[in-house]
Amino acid sequence: MEAAVSLHAETPAAGDRTGVWFVGARGSVATTAVAGCAALAAGLVPPTGLVTEAPAFAGGSLPALGSLVFGGHDTAAAPLPKRAEELAAQGVLPHWLPAAVQGDLAAADERIRTGGPLPGDARTGEELIAAFAADIGEFARSTGVARVVVVNVASTEPVPAGGELPASSLYAAAALRAGCAYVNFTPSAGLHHPRLAEAARASGLPYAGRDGKTGQTLLRAVLAPMFHQRALTVRAWSGTNLLGGGDGASLADPAAAAAKNAGKERVLADNLGSVPEGEVHIDDVPALGDWKTAWDHVAFEGFLGTRMVLQTIWQGCDSALAAPLVLDLARLAARAHEAGLSGPLAELGFYFKDPDGGSSALPEQYAALLDFAARLDGSR
C-alpha cells in the first residue's frame, strides 16, 4: 500500500498545539474523531455537527482543529488505519476517507500506548496510575504541545463496587497527576469516584462530564421541558435501545446498563420534577455494528384528563454523533485550562446526560454554553 502523508497544509508550531489523549484510543469514537479532525483541517469536509465551528464560536479563542495532536491508551491492538477501514465498510466513515487521511491516522496510532489493567496484570492501582501518567507526560514532551486534555471514550464499565478504583478512575487520576484537563464522555465513574473528589478539588484543573448526550437523551432534553412548560402531565415514559459494536456488548451487562440509564432518568427527573413510570431497555444487536435505534413511548394527559401518546424513533450512528462533540469538548476544555479555570465545568452540561450542575433542559444548556464561550474569548 502506498504510504500516505498528512494533508495538513501547514503544521502549527509545537507550542501552539494542543494534545488530545484518548482513553479508548482505538475505539470507534476516537477513530472517527481523529479521521474527522484530519479531514476538517484539510478542508475535505464541512464541519457538520461540530458546534464549536458555528458562527457563535468564531471569536478565535479555541485551539484550531489543525493544532490538535492525538494519542492515547487502549488495550486493543488493531491500528487506527485498519479501524478506519472497518468503519468505512460499515458506512460510518465515507469510503474514501481512510486512504485520504491515512498519514494522520498512522501518526496518531504511533502515539497510542497499551492501557490496562490487562488480565493477569499484577500492578497495583497506584502503579497503574503512575504508568498512565508517565505515558501522558512523555506524549506531552515528545510532541511539545502546550497542554493536554484527557478524554475518556472507552466502553462503559459497571458501577464500581467496594473501595477499589475502576479502570476509568485510574485513568482520571493519571490525568490529574499529569496536570491535564479531563473530560469523561462515558457513564463510567472517572473523577466521580468518591476517592478522587479531594484530588480533583486540589488539582486546580478543569474537568467535565459525564456521559455524552448524542441521541435518545438529546431528544428527552428537548421534549421533557416542552411537557413541563405546556403543563401536560407525563404518566409514563418508556424506551428501548438497539445497538451493536463495543457499546452494545458492554451494555449487555446489566450493571453497565444501569450506569447509562441513570443519566437518561436524570434528564426526566430534572425537567419533570419526578421520574414517571417506565424503563429504558438496552439490547445488544451485534449485526447493527456502530448503528443504533432508539424508541421512546410517552404517555401523557392533556386538558380534562384526555390521554395521549407521543412516540419517537431515532436511528443514528453513535460514532458520527459523538465524534464532533468530543472534538468540541477537547477544544473547550483546553481553552478553559489555558484561561486558568478549575473544577467542574457545569457550563458544558449541553454535551452530557449527567452534567456537573446546571439545567438539564437543552435550550438553557445551550445558552450557558454560549455565555461560557464568550467569557473564554474575553479572558485571552
Coordinates of C-alpha atoms in Angstrom, one line a residue:
M1 CA 0.0 0.0 0.0
E2 CA 1.4 3.4 -0.9
A3 CA 2.3 5.5 2.1
A4 CA 0.1 8.5 2.7
V5 CA 1.2 11.7 4.2
S6 CA -0.7 14.2 6.3
L7 CA -2.9 16.5 4.3
H8 CA -2.4 19.5 6.7
A9 CA -1.2 22.3 4.5
E10 CA 0.5 24.0 7.4
T11 CA 1.7 22.5 10.7
P12 CA 1.3 24.8 13.7
A13 CA 4.4 25.4 15.8
A14 CA 4.8 22.9 18.7
G15 CA 4.0 25.4 21.4
D16 CA 0.8 26.4 19.6
R17 CA -0.5 22.8 19.5
T18 CA -2.9 21.0 21.9
G19 CA -2.7 17.4 22.8
V20 CA -5.8 15.2 23.0
W21 CA -5.2 11.9 24.9
F22 CA -8.0 9.4 24.3
V23 CA -8.8 6.6 26.8
G24 CA -10.1 4.1 24.3
A25 CA -7.9 5.5 21.5
R26 CA -8.6 2.7 19.0
G27 CA -12.4 2.6 19.6
S28 CA -15.0 3.8 17.1
V29 CA -15.5 7.2 18.6
A30 CA -11.8 8.0 18.9
T31 CA -11.1 6.7 15.4
T32 CA -13.9 8.8 13.9
A33 CA -12.7 11.9 15.8
V34 CA -9.1 11.6 14.6
A35 CA -10.1 10.9 11.0
G36 CA -12.8 13.6 11.0
C37 CA -10.4 16.2 12.5
A38 CA -7.8 15.5 9.8
A39 CA -10.4 15.8 7.1
L40 CA -11.8 19.1 8.5
A41 CA -8.3 20.5 9.0
A42 CA -7.5 19.7 5.3
G43 CA -10.8 21.3 4.1
L44 CA -12.1 18.0 2.8
V45 CA -15.5 18.0 4.5
P46 CA -17.7 20.7 6.1
P47 CA -17.9 20.9 9.9
T48 CA -21.4 19.5 10.2
G49 CA -22.2 18.5 13.8
L50 CA -19.3 20.5 15.2
V51 CA -20.9 23.1 17.5
T52 CA -17.6 25.0 18.1
E53 CA -17.4 25.7 14.4
A54 CA -20.7 27.6 14.4
P55 CA -20.6 31.4 14.0
A56 CA -21.3 31.9 17.7
F57 CA -17.8 30.5 18.4
A58 CA -15.9 32.5 15.8
G59 CA -14.0 34.6 18.4
G60 CA -10.9 32.7 17.7
S61 CA -10.0 31.7 21.3
L62 CA -10.4 27.9 20.8
P63 CA -7.4 25.8 19.6
A64 CA -7.6 25.3 15.8
L65 CA -8.6 21.8 14.6
G66 CA -5.3 21.6 12.7
S67 CA -3.4 22.2 16.0
L68 CA -4.8 19.1 17.7
V69 CA -2.3 16.2 18.3
F70 CA -3.8 12.8 19.2
G71 CA -2.5 9.9 21.2
G72 CA -4.0 7.7 23.9
H73 CA -4.3 4.4 25.8
D74 CA -6.1 1.3 24.6
T75 CA -5.9 -2.4 25.3
A76 CA -6.9 -3.2 21.6
A77 CA -4.2 -3.9 19.1
A78 CA -5.9 -3.1 15.7
P79 CA -4.2 0.1 14.4
L80 CA -6.2 3.2 13.6
P81 CA -5.9 2.9 9.8
K82 CA -7.4 -0.6 10.0
R83 CA -10.1 0.6 12.4
A84 CA -10.9 3.4 10.0
E85 CA -11.2 1.0 7.1
E86 CA -13.6 -1.2 9.2
L87 CA -15.8 1.9 10.0
A88 CA -15.8 2.9 6.3
A89 CA -17.0 -0.6 5.4
Q90 CA -19.9 -0.1 7.9
G91 CA -20.8 3.2 6.3
V92 CA -19.7 5.2 9.4
L93 CA -16.9 7.0 7.5
P94 CA -17.0 8.0 3.9
H95 CA -15.4 5.2 1.8
W96 CA -12.6 7.5 0.6
L97 CA -11.7 9.0 3.9
P98 CA -9.4 6.3 5.4
A99 CA -7.0 6.5 2.5
A100 CA -7.1 10.3 2.3
V101 CA -6.1 10.7 6.0
Q102 CA -4.0 7.6 6.4
G103 CA -0.9 9.6 7.4
D104 CA -2.8 11.3 10.2
L105 CA -4.2 8.1 11.4
A106 CA -0.8 6.3 11.4
A107 CA 0.8 9.2 13.2
A108 CA -1.8 9.1 15.9
D109 CA -1.6 5.3 16.2
E110 CA 2.2 5.6 16.9
R111 CA 1.3 7.6 20.0
I112 CA -1.1 5.0 21.4
R113 CA 0.2 3.1 24.5
T114 CA -1.1 -0.1 26.0
G115 CA -3.6 0.6 28.7
G116 CA -4.9 -1.6 31.5
P117 CA -5.4 -3.4 33.7
L118 CA -5.0 -6.4 31.4
P119 CA -5.8 -9.9 32.5
G120 CA -3.1 -11.1 34.8
D121 CA -1.7 -7.6 35.4
A122 CA -0.2 -7.7 38.9
R123 CA 0.4 -3.9 39.2
T124 CA -1.4 -2.1 41.9
G125 CA -3.7 0.8 41.3
E126 CA -1.0 3.2 42.3
E127 CA 1.4 1.6 39.9
L128 CA -1.1 1.8 37.0
I129 CA -1.8 5.4 37.7
A130 CA 1.9 6.2 37.7
A131 CA 2.4 4.3 34.5
F132 CA -0.5 6.0 32.7
A133 CA 0.6 9.5 33.9
A134 CA 4.1 8.8 32.7
D135 CA 2.7 7.9 29.2
I136 CA 0.8 11.1 29.1
G137 CA 3.8 13.1 30.2
E138 CA 6.0 11.5 27.6
F139 CA 3.4 12.3 24.9
A140 CA 3.4 16.0 26.0
R141 CA 7.2 16.2 26.0
S142 CA 7.7 14.4 22.7
T143 CA 5.1 16.4 20.8
G144 CA 5.9 19.7 22.5
V145 CA 2.2 20.6 22.9
A146 CA 1.2 23.4 25.2
R147 CA -1.2 21.3 27.1
V148 CA -3.1 18.0 27.1
V149 CA -6.8 17.2 27.5
V150 CA -7.5 13.6 28.5
V151 CA -10.9 12.4 27.1
N152 CA -12.4 9.1 28.2
V153 CA -14.3 7.5 25.3
A154 CA -13.8 3.8 26.4
S155 CA -16.6 1.3 26.7
T156 CA -18.9 1.7 29.6
E157 CA -17.9 -0.1 32.8
P158 CA -20.2 -1.4 35.6
V159 CA -21.0 0.9 38.5
P160 CA -18.0 0.4 40.9
A161 CA -18.5 -1.6 44.0
G162 CA -16.2 -1.6 47.0
G163 CA -13.3 0.7 47.5
E164 CA -11.1 -0.3 44.5
L165 CA -10.7 2.3 41.8
P166 CA -12.2 1.1 38.5
A167 CA -10.2 1.5 35.3
S168 CA -11.9 4.8 34.3
S169 CA -10.9 6.3 37.7
L170 CA -7.3 5.1 37.4
Y171 CA -7.1 7.0 34.1
A172 CA -8.8 10.0 35.6
A173 CA -6.3 10.0 38.5
A174 CA -3.5 9.8 36.0
A175 CA -4.8 12.8 34.1
L176 CA -4.8 14.8 37.3
R177 CA -1.2 13.7 38.1
A178 CA -0.1 14.6 34.6
G179 CA -1.6 18.1 35.0
C180 CA -4.3 17.7 32.3
A181 CA -7.8 18.9 31.9
Y182 CA -10.2 15.9 31.9
V183 CA -13.4 15.0 30.0
N184 CA -15.5 11.9 30.8
F185 CA -17.7 11.2 27.7
T186 CA -18.8 7.9 29.2
P187 CA -21.1 7.0 32.2
S188 CA -18.2 5.3 33.9
A189 CA -17.1 6.6 37.3
G190 CA -13.9 8.5 36.2
L191 CA -13.4 11.5 38.5
H192 CA -16.8 10.9 40.1
H193 CA -15.4 8.2 42.3
P194 CA -15.5 9.4 45.9
R195 CA -11.8 8.6 46.4
L196 CA -10.9 11.1 43.8
A197 CA -13.1 14.0 45.0
E198 CA -10.4 15.7 47.1
A199 CA -7.7 15.2 44.5
A200 CA -9.9 16.7 41.8
R201 CA -10.6 19.7 44.0
A202 CA -7.0 20.2 44.9
S203 CA -5.7 19.8 41.4
G204 CA -6.6 23.3 40.1
L205 CA -7.6 21.7 36.8
P206 CA -10.8 21.9 34.8
Y207 CA -12.9 18.8 34.2
A208 CA -16.2 18.0 32.6
G209 CA -18.6 15.0 32.3
R210 CA -20.2 12.7 32.2
D211 CA -21.8 10.5 29.6
G212 CA -22.2 12.2 26.2
K213 CA -25.7 13.2 25.1
T214 CA -25.9 12.0 21.5
G215 CA -29.3 10.5 20.7
Q216 CA -32.2 9.4 22.8
T217 CA -31.3 11.6 25.8
L218 CA -30.8 14.5 23.5
L219 CA -34.4 14.2 22.4
R220 CA -35.5 13.8 26.0
A221 CA -33.7 17.0 27.0
V222 CA -35.8 18.8 24.4
L223 CA -39.2 17.1 24.8
A224 CA -39.3 16.9 28.6
P225 CA -39.2 20.7 29.1
M226 CA -42.0 21.0 26.5
F227 CA -44.3 18.8 28.5
H228 CA -43.5 20.8 31.7
Q229 CA -43.9 24.2 30.1
R230 CA -47.2 23.3 28.5
A231 CA -48.5 21.9 31.8
L232 CA -49.0 18.4 30.3
T233 CA -48.8 15.5 32.8
V234 CA -46.4 12.8 31.7
R235 CA -47.8 9.5 33.0
A236 CA -45.2 7.1 31.7
W237 CA -42.0 7.4 29.6
S238 CA -40.5 4.1 28.3
G239 CA -37.7 3.5 25.9
T240 CA -35.7 0.8 24.1
N241 CA -32.2 1.0 22.6
L242 CA -31.0 -1.5 20.0
L243 CA -27.3 -1.2 19.4
G244 CA -24.2 -3.2 18.4
G245 CA -20.5 -2.5 18.5
G246 CA -18.4 -2.3 21.6
D247 CA -21.0 -0.3 23.5
G248 CA -23.7 -2.8 22.7
A249 CA -21.5 -5.6 24.1
S250 CA -20.6 -3.8 27.3
L251 CA -24.1 -2.5 27.9
A252 CA -25.4 -6.1 27.7
D253 CA -24.1 -6.3 31.3
P254 CA -27.0 -5.0 33.5
A255 CA -24.5 -3.3 35.8
A256 CA -23.0 -1.3 33.0
A257 CA -26.5 -0.5 31.6
A258 CA -27.6 0.8 35.0
A259 CA -24.8 3.5 34.8
K260 CA -26.0 4.5 31.3
N261 CA -29.7 4.6 32.3
A262 CA -29.1 6.8 35.4
G263 CA -28.3 9.7 33.2
K264 CA -31.3 9.2 31.0
E265 CA -33.6 9.2 34.1
R266 CA -31.9 12.3 35.5
V267 CA -33.0 14.3 32.4
L268 CA -36.6 13.4 33.1
A269 CA -36.4 13.9 36.8
D270 CA -34.8 17.4 36.5
N271 CA -37.3 18.6 33.9
L272 CA -40.5 16.9 35.0
G273 CA -39.9 17.2 38.8
S274 CA -40.2 13.4 39.2
V275 CA -39.4 10.2 37.3
P276 CA -42.5 8.9 35.5
E277 CA -43.3 5.2 35.2
G278 CA -41.4 3.3 32.6
E279 CA -37.9 2.0 32.0
V280 CA -35.2 2.1 29.3
H281 CA -34.1 -1.3 27.9
I282 CA -30.8 -1.7 26.1
D283 CA -30.4 -4.7 23.8
D284 CA -27.2 -5.8 22.2
V285 CA -27.7 -6.5 18.5
P286 CA -24.2 -7.2 17.1
A287 CA -25.4 -7.1 13.5
L288 CA -26.1 -3.3 13.8
G289 CA -22.4 -2.6 14.4
D290 CA -22.0 1.1 15.1
W291 CA -25.6 2.0 14.3
K292 CA -28.4 2.2 16.8
T293 CA -32.2 2.6 17.0
A294 CA -33.8 4.3 20.0
W295 CA -37.5 4.2 20.5
D296 CA -39.5 6.2 23.1
H297 CA -43.1 5.9 24.1
V298 CA -44.5 8.8 26.2
A299 CA -48.0 8.5 27.7
F300 CA -49.3 11.9 28.8
E301 CA -52.5 13.7 29.9
G302 CA -53.9 16.9 28.5
F303 CA -56.9 19.1 29.3
L304 CA -59.8 17.4 31.0
G305 CA -57.6 14.3 31.5
T306 CA -57.5 13.4 27.9
R307 CA -54.9 10.7 27.4
M308 CA -52.5 10.9 24.5
V309 CA -49.2 9.3 23.3
L310 CA -46.1 10.6 21.7
Q311 CA -43.7 8.1 20.1
T312 CA -40.2 8.9 18.6
I313 CA -37.8 6.8 16.7
W314 CA -34.1 7.8 16.5
Q315 CA -31.9 5.9 14.1
G316 CA -28.3 7.1 14.1
C317 CA -24.6 6.3 14.1
D318 CA -23.2 6.7 17.6
S319 CA -19.6 7.4 16.5
A320 CA -20.7 10.0 13.9
L321 CA -22.9 11.7 16.5
A322 CA -20.2 11.5 19.3
A323 CA -17.0 12.4 17.5
P324 CA -17.8 16.1 16.8
L325 CA -18.9 16.6 20.4
V326 CA -15.6 15.0 21.6
L327 CA -13.7 17.5 19.5
D328 CA -15.8 20.3 20.8
L329 CA -15.1 19.3 24.4
A330 CA -11.4 18.9 23.9
R331 CA -11.2 22.4 22.4
L332 CA -13.3 23.9 25.1
A333 CA -11.6 22.1 28.0
A334 CA -8.1 23.1 26.6
R335 CA -9.2 26.8 26.4
A336 CA -10.6 26.6 29.9
H337 CA -7.2 25.2 31.1
E338 CA -5.4 27.9 29.3
A339 CA -7.6 30.6 30.9
G340 CA -6.8 29.2 34.4
L341 CA -10.2 27.8 35.1
S342 CA -10.5 24.9 37.5
G343 CA -13.1 22.5 38.9
P344 CA -16.2 21.1 37.3
L345 CA -17.3 23.0 34.1
A346 CA -21.0 23.0 34.6
E347 CA -21.3 25.2 31.5
L348 CA -20.5 22.2 29.3
G349 CA -23.7 20.4 30.5
F350 CA -25.0 20.8 27.0
Y351 CA -22.9 17.8 26.0
F352 CA -23.8 15.4 28.8
K353 CA -26.6 13.3 30.2
D354 CA -25.2 13.6 33.8
P355 CA -23.6 17.1 33.9
D356 CA -21.7 18.7 36.8
G357 CA -24.6 21.0 37.7
G358 CA -26.8 23.4 35.9
S359 CA -30.1 22.8 34.0
S360 CA -30.9 19.6 32.2
A361 CA -33.0 21.4 29.5
L362 CA -31.2 21.7 26.2
P363 CA -32.1 25.4 25.4
E364 CA -30.9 26.6 28.8
Q365 CA -27.8 24.4 28.5
Y366 CA -27.0 25.9 25.1
A367 CA -27.4 29.5 26.4
A368 CA -25.0 28.6 29.2
L369 CA -22.5 27.2 26.7
L370 CA -22.7 30.4 24.5
D371 CA -22.1 32.5 27.6
F372 CA -19.2 30.3 28.6
A373 CA -17.6 30.6 25.1
A374 CA -18.0 34.4 25.2
R375 CA -16.2 34.5 28.6
L376 CA -13.4 32.4 27.3
D377 CA -13.0 34.8 24.4
G378 CA -12.8 37.7 26.8
S379 CA -10.2 36.1 29.1
R380 CA -7.5 35.7 26.5

